[in-house]
Coordinates of C-alpha atoms in Angstrom, one line a residue:
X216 CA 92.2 137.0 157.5
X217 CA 88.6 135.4 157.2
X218 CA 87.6 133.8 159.8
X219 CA 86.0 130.7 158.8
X220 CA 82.0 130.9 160.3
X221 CA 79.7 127.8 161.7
X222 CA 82.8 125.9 163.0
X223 CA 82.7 127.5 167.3
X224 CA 83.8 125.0 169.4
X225 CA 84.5 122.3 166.7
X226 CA 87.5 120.3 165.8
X227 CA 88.5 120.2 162.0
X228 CA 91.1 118.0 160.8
X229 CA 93.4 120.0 158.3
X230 CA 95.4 117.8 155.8
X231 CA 98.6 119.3 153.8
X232 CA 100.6 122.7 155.1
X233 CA 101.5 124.3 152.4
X234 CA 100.6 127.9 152.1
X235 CA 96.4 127.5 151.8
X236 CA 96.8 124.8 154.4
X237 CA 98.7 127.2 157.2
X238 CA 96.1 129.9 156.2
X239 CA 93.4 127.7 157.0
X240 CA 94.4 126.9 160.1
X241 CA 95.1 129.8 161.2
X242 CA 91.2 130.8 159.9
X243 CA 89.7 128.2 161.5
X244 CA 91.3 129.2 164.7
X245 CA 89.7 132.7 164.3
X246 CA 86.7 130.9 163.6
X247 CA 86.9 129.4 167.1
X248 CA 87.5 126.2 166.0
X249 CA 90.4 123.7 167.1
X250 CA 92.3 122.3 163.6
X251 CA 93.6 119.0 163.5
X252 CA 96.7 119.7 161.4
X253 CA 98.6 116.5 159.3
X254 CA 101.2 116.6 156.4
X255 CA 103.3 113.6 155.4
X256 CA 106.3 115.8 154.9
X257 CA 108.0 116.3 158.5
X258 CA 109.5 119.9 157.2
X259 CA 106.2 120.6 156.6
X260 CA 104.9 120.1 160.3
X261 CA 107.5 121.4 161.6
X262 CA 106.7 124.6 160.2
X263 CA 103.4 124.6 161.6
X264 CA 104.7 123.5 164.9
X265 CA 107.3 126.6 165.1
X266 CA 104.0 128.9 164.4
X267 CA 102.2 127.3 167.4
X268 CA 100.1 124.3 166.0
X269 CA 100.0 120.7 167.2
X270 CA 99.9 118.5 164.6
X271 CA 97.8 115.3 165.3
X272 CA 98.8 112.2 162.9
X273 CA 95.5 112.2 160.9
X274 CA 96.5 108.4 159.5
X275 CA 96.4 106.5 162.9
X276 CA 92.6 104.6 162.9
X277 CA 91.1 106.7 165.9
X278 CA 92.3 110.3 164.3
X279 CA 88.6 111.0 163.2
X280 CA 86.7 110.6 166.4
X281 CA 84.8 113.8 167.4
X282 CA 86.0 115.7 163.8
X283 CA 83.2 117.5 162.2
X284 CA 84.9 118.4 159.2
X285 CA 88.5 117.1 156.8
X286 CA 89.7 120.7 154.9
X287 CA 92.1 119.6 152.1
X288 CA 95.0 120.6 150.2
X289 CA 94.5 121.6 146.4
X290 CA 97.8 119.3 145.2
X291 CA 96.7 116.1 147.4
X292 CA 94.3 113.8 145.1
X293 CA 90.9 113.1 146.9
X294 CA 89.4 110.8 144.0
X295 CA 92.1 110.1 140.8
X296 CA 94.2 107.7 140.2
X297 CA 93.3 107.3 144.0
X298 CA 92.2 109.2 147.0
X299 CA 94.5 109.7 149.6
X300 CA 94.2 107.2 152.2
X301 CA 93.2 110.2 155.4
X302 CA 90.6 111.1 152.6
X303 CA 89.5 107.8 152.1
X304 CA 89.0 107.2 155.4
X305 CA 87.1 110.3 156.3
X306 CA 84.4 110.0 153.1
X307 CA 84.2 105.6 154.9
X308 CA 83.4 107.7 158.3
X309 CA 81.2 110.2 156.6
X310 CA 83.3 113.1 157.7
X311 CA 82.3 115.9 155.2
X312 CA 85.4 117.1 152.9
X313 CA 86.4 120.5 151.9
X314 CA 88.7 122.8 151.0
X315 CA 89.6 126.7 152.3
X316 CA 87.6 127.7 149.2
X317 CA 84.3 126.0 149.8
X318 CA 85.4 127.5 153.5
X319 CA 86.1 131.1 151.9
X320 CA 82.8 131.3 150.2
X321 CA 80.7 129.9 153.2
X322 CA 82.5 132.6 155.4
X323 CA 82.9 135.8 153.5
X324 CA 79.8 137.2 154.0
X325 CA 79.3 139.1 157.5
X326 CA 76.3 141.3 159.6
X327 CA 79.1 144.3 158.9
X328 CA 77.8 143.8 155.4
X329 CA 73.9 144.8 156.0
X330 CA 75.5 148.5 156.3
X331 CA 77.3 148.8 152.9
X332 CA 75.4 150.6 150.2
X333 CA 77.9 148.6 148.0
X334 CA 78.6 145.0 149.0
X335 CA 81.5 143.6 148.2
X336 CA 81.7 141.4 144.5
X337 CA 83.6 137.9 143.9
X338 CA 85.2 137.9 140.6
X339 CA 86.9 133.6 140.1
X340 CA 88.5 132.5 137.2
X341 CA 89.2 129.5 135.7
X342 CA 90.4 127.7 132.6
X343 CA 93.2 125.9 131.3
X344 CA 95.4 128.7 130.2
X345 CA 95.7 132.4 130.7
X346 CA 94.0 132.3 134.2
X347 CA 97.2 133.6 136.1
X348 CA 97.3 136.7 133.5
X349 CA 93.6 136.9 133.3
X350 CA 93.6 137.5 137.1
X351 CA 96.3 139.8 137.5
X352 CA 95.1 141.9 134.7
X353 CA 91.7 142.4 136.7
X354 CA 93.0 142.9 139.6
X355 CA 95.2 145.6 138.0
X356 CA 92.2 147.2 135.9
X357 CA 90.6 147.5 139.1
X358 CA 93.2 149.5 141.2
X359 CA 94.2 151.7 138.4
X360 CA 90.4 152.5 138.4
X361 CA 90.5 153.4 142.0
X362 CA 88.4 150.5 143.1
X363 CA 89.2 148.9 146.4
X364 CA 90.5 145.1 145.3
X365 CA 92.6 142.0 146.7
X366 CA 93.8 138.6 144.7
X367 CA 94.0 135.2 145.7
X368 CA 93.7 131.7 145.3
X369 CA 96.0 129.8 142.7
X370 CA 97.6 133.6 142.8
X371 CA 99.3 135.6 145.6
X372 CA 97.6 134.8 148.9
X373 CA 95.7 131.9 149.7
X374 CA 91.7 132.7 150.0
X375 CA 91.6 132.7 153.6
X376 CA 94.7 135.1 153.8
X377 CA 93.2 138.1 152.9
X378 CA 91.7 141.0 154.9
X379 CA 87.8 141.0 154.9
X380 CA 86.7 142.7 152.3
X381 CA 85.3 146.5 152.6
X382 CA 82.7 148.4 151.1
X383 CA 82.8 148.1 147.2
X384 CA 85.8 145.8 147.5
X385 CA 86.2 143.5 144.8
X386 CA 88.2 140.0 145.5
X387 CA 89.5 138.4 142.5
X388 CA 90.3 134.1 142.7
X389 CA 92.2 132.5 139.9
X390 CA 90.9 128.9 140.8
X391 CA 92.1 125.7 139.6
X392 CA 90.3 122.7 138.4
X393 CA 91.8 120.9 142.1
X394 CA 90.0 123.7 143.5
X395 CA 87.0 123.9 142.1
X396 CA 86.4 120.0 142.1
X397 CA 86.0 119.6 146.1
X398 CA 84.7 123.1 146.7
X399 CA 81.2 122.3 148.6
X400 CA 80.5 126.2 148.4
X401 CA 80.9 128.1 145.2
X402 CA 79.1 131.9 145.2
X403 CA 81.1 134.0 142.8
X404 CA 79.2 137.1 141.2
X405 CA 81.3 136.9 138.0
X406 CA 82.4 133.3 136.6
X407 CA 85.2 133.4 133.7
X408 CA 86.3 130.4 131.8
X409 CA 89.4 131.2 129.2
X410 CA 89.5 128.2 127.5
X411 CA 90.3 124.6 127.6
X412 CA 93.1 122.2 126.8
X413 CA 94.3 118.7 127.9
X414 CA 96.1 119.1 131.0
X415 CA 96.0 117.3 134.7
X416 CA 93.9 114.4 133.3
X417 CA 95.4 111.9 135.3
X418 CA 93.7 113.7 138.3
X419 CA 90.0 113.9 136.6
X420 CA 90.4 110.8 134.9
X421 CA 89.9 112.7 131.7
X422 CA 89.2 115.6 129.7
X423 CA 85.5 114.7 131.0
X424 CA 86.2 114.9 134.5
X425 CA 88.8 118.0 134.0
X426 CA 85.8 119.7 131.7
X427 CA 82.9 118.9 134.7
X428 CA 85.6 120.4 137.5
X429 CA 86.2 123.6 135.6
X430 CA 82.2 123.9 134.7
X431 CA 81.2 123.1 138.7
X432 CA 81.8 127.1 139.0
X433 CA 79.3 127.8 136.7
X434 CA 76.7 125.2 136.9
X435 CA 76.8 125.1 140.7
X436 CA 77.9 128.6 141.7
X437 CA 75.4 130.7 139.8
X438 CA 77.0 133.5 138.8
X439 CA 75.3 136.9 137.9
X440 CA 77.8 137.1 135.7
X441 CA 79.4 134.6 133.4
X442 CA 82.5 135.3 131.0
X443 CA 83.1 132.4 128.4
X444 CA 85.8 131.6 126.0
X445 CA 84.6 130.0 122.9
X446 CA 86.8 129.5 121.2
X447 CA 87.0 125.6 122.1
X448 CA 84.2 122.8 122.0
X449 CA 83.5 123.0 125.5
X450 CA 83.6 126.9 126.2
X451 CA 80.3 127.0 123.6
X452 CA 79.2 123.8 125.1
X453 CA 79.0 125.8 128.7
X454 CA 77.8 129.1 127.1
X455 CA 74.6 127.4 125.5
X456 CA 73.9 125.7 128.5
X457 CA 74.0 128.8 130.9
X458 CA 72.0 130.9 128.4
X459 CA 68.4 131.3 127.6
X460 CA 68.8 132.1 124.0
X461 CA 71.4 134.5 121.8
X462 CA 70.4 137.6 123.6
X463 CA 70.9 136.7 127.2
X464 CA 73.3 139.0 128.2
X465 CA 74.0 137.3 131.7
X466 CA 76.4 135.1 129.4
X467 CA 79.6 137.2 128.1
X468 CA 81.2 135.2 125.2
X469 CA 84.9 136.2 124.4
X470 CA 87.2 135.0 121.5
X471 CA 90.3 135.4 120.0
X472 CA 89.8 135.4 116.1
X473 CA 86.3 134.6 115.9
X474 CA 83.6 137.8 115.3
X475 CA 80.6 137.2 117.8
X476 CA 78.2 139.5 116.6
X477 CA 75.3 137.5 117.0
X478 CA 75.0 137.3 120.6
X479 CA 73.6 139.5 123.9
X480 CA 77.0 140.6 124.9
X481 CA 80.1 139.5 123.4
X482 CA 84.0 140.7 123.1
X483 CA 86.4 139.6 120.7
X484 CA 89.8 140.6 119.6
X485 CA 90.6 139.9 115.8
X486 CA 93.7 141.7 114.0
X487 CA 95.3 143.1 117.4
X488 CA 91.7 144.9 117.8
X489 CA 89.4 144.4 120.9
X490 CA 85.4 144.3 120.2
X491 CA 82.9 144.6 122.6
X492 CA 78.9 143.9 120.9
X493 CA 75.9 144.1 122.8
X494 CA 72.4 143.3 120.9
X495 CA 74.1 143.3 117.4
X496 CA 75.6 146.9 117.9
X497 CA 79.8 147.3 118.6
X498 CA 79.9 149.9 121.3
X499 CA 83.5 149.7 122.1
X500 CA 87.2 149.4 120.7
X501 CA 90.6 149.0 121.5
X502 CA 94.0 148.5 119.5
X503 CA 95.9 146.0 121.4
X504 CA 99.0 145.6 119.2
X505 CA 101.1 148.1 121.3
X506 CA 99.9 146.9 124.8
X507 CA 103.0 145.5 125.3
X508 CA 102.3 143.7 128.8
X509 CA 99.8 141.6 125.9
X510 CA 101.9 139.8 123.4
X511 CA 100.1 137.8 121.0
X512 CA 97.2 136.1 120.3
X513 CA 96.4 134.6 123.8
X514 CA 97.7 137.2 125.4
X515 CA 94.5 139.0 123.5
X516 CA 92.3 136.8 124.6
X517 CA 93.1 137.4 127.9
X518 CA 92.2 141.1 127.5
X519 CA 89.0 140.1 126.2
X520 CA 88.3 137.8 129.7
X521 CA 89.4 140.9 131.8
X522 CA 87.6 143.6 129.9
X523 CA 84.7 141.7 130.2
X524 CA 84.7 140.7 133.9
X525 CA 85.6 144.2 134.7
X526 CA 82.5 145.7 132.0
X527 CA 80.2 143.5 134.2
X528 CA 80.9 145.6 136.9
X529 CA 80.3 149.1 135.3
X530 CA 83.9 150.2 134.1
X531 CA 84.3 152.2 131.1
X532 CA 86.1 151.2 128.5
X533 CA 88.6 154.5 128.1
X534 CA 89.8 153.6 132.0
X535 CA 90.1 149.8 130.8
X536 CA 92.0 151.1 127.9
X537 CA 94.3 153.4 129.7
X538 CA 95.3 150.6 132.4
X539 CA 95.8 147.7 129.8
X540 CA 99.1 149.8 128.9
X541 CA 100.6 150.4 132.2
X542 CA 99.8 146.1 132.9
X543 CA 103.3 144.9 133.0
X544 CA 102.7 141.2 132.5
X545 CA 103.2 139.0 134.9
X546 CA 106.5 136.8 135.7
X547 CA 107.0 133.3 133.7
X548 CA 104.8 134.0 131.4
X549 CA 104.9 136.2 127.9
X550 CA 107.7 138.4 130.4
X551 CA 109.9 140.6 128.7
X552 CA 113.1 140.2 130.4
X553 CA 115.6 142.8 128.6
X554 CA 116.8 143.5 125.0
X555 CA 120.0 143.9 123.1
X556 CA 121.3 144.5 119.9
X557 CA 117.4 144.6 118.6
X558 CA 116.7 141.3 120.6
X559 CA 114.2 140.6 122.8
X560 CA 114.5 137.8 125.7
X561 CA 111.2 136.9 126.9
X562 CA 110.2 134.3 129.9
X563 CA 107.3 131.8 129.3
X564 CA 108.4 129.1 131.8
X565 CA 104.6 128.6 132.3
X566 CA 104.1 127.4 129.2
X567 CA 104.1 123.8 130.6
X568 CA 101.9 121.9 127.9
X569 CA 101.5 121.8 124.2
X570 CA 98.6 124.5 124.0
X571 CA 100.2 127.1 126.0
X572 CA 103.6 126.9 124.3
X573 CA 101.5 127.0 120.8
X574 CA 100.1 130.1 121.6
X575 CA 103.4 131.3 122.5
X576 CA 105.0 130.1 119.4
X577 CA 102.3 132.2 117.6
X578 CA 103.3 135.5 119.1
X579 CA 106.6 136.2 117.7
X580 CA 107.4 136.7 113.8
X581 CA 111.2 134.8 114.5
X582 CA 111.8 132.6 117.2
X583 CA 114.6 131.1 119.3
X584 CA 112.8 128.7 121.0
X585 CA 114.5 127.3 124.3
X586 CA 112.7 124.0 125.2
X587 CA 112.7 120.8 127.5
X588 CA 112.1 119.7 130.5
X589 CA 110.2 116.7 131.9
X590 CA 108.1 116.2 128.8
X591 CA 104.2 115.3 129.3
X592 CA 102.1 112.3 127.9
X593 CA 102.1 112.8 123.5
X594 CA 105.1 114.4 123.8
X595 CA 105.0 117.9 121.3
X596 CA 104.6 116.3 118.0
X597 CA 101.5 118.7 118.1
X598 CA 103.8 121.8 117.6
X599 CA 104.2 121.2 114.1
X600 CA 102.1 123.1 112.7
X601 CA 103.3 126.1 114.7
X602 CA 106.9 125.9 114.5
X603 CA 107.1 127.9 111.3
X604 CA 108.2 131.1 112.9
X605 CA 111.2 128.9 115.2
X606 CA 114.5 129.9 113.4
X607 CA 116.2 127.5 115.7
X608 CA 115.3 125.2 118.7
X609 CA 117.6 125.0 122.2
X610 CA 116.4 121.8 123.8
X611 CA 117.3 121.3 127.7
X612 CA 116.6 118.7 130.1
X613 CA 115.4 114.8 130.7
X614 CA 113.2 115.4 127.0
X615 CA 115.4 116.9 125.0
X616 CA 116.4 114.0 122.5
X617 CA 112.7 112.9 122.7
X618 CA 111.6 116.5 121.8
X619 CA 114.4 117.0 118.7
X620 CA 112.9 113.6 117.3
X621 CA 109.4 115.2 117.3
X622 CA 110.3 118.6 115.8
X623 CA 110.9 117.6 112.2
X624 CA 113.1 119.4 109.8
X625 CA 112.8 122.2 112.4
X626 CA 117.0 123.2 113.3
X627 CA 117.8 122.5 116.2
X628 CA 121.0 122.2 119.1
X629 CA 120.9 119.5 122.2
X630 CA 121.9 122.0 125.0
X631 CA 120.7 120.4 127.8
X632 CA 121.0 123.1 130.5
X633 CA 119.4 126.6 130.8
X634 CA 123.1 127.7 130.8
X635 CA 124.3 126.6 127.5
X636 CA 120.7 127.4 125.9
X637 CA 120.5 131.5 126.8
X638 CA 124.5 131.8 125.7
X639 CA 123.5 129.8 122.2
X640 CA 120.4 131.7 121.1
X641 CA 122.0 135.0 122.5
X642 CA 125.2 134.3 120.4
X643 CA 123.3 133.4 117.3
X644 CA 120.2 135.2 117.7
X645 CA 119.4 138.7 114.9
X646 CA 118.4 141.7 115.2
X647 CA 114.1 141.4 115.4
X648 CA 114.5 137.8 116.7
X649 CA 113.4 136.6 119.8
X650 CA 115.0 134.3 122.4
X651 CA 111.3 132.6 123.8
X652 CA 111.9 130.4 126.7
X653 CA 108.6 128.0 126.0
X654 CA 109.4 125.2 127.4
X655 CA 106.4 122.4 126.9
X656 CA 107.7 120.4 129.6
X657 CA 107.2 120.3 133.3
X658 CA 110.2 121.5 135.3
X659 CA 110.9 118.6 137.6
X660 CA 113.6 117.6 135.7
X661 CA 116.3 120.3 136.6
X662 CA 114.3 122.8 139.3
X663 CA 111.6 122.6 141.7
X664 CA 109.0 124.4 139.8
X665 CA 108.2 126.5 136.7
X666 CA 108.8 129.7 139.0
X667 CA 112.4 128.6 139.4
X668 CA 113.0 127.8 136.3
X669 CA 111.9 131.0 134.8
X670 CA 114.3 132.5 137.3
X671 CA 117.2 131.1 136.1
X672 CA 116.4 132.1 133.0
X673 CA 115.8 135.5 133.5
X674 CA 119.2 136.0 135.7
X675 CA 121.2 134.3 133.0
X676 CA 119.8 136.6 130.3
X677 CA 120.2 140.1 132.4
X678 CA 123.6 138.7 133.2
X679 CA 124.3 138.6 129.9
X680 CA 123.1 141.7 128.7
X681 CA 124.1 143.8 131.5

């Protein structure tokens, strides 16, 4: 673990116990500090409590007396619709608030690290979409290269989890905007933003306040290195403000479908083909149409955010190449599941919003599109324009009639469960067709997350093929 540094002999209050909450705790008690641990849910302390911690009610009015610091949660709201009320109390006391990655990034560092001829490198990424995949694919890039790596963050282990970092180590963060709004340290070497789309805007108040979260990693953590998608208003927004001019090279812009040819340093994918320019020359090329990890557009864009975090730090292209084939996507999202009878079945239960399900919708000539859930503020009216590949719609859950009322002329068959939906498109679907779970809908409806969902799709379809 890290061991958090500057907190000897302090006591800091700790507030939610999920999994980065636990970690933290157990950092801080490394750190040779004494945390102050509170969660509303009483399954939730008594978790802590069976691993040793004593939990101290954090609402009662005296809670804060002697605390130097409140660490908080990422999924516990510290300013919209409303902070919490332990939060609000500690910023009416002046109690400074963090979370385990402003911890992570004041702690990392170490005297061990004056003797590396190599010190280690932070890679974070960020966005709307994609950042899960984004992640895993450097991380994965990385090993198959034979560099020393970990992954955290809004991925695999939480920041504070994993083992300090050696010599020429790389640690790779997918961060989220909750994260990266209440950070008060933010020191990565290589920043990449994939794009951005409306999502979580009761939490920022907006696409503003979601937009200023995402951009805190860049504006406030100086990167050496910054990767930027854009192919959105705001992705060029953040790229002109970062650079110097057109030929600053410290700024990496990556697209899908645009040619950026103009620029210092610049990768693009157009056609199923990866481009990588520096100073108006293409120096690089890859055909991504039979990565099969990689499906579709986003997907494509993805590679482009990997390839060029992993660039940044001196790969060559031929060994990004090579381990771009052997990345087997990740689960939930673009995952191939099985095939039969020249069908594929392939698991997208991340794609919880409009965007991401559009891109989805774009990756497959002939769709069977399983759908639903807990549907999200405008509904997915803003499909339209991307349904022309859906040969037939399989709506589940609480949205389902809303969703067939917003789909047009598009056919379509009220299922309502995952059940009824995999043995409908599998029954009807052709040969060349695919059976896309894209759900555009939040998953509280039926299961506890997207995860689970995806699941039960998955284990319906394999026991269906065999």
């Amino acid at each position: 673990m890290i061991a958090v540094q500057g907190v000897q002999g302090q006591k800091v209050a700790v507030l939610g116990l999920g999994r980065s909450g636990l970690a933290t705790a157990r950092a801080l008690v490394a750190g040779g500090a004494e945390p102050l641990l509170w969660d509303d849910s009483p399954e939730a302390r008594a978790k802590a409590e069976a691993e040793g911690f004593t939990c101290h009610d954090l609402t009662r009015n005296a809670a804060f007396e002697g605390v130097a610091a409140l660490v908080v949660s990422p999924g516990i709201p510290h300013l919209y619709p409303a902070p919490n009320p332990v939060i609000a109390r500690a910023m009416d006391l002046g109690v400074p608030v963090d979370n385990d990655i402003g911890l992570f990034f004041r702690s990392l560092s170490t005297p061990e690290w004056d003797n590396f001829d190599t010190v280690p490198r932070v890679i974070c990424v960020t966005g709307s979409n994609g950042k899960s995949t984004t992640t895993a694919l450097i991380h994965h890039i990385l090993a198959e290269a034979g560099r020393p790596t970990q992954m955290a963050g809004n991925i695999g282990r939480g920041v504070l989890d994993i083992d300090p970092p050696g010599e020429g180590e790389v640690i790779v963060l997918e961060l989220s905007s909750y994260q990266t709004d209440l950070a008060r340290a933010l020191t990565p070497d290589v920043a990449v933003f994939t794009n951005l789309s409306p999502d979580h805007l009761d939490r920022h108040a907006g696409m503003g306040g979601y937009f200023a979260a995402k951009r805190r990693l860049f504006a406030e953590g100086g990167p050496d290195r910054a990767v930027i998608g854009v192919d959105e208003v705001e992705g060029r927004y953040l790229a002109n403000q970062l650079a110097q001019g057109a030929g600053d090279d410290r700024v990496i812009r990556i697209s899908s479908g645009q040619k950026l040819d103009a620029f210092g340093w610049s990768v693009f994918a157009r056609k199923g083909f990866l481009a990588e320019w520096r100073h108006g020359r293409q120096i690089a090329s890859i055909d991504l149409r039979e990565v099969k990890g990689l499906p579709g557009a986003h997907n494509h864009q993805n590679a482009c955010a990997a390839y060029a975090a992993v660039r940044s730090l001196g790969l060559a292209p031929r060994q990004i190449e090579a381990a771009l084939h052997s990345f087997g996507g990740l689960p939930h999202r673009s995952q191939l599941v099985g095939e039969r009878g020249g069908v594929r079945f392939v698991n997208d239960s991340k794609a919880t919003n409009v965007d991401s399900a559009a891109k989805a919708l774009q990756a497959f000539p002939r769709i069977r599109w399983i759908a639903g859930g807990m549907g999200k503020d405008g509904g997915i009216a803003a499909l339209q324009p991307f349904l022309g590949s859906v040969v037939k719609a399989y709506l589940i859950g609480h949205s389902a009639r809303d969703f067939a009322l917003q789909i047009g002329q598009t056919p379509h068959e009220i299922c309502e469960t995952m059940d009824r939906a995999v043995a409908r498109a599998a029954e009807e679907a052709q040969a060349g067709e695919v059976v896309l779970l894209a759900p555009a809908a939040a998953s509280f409806d039926q299961y506890p997350n997207f995860e689970k969902r995806g699941e039960d799709f998955t284990a319906r379809v394999r026991a269906l093929i065999g």
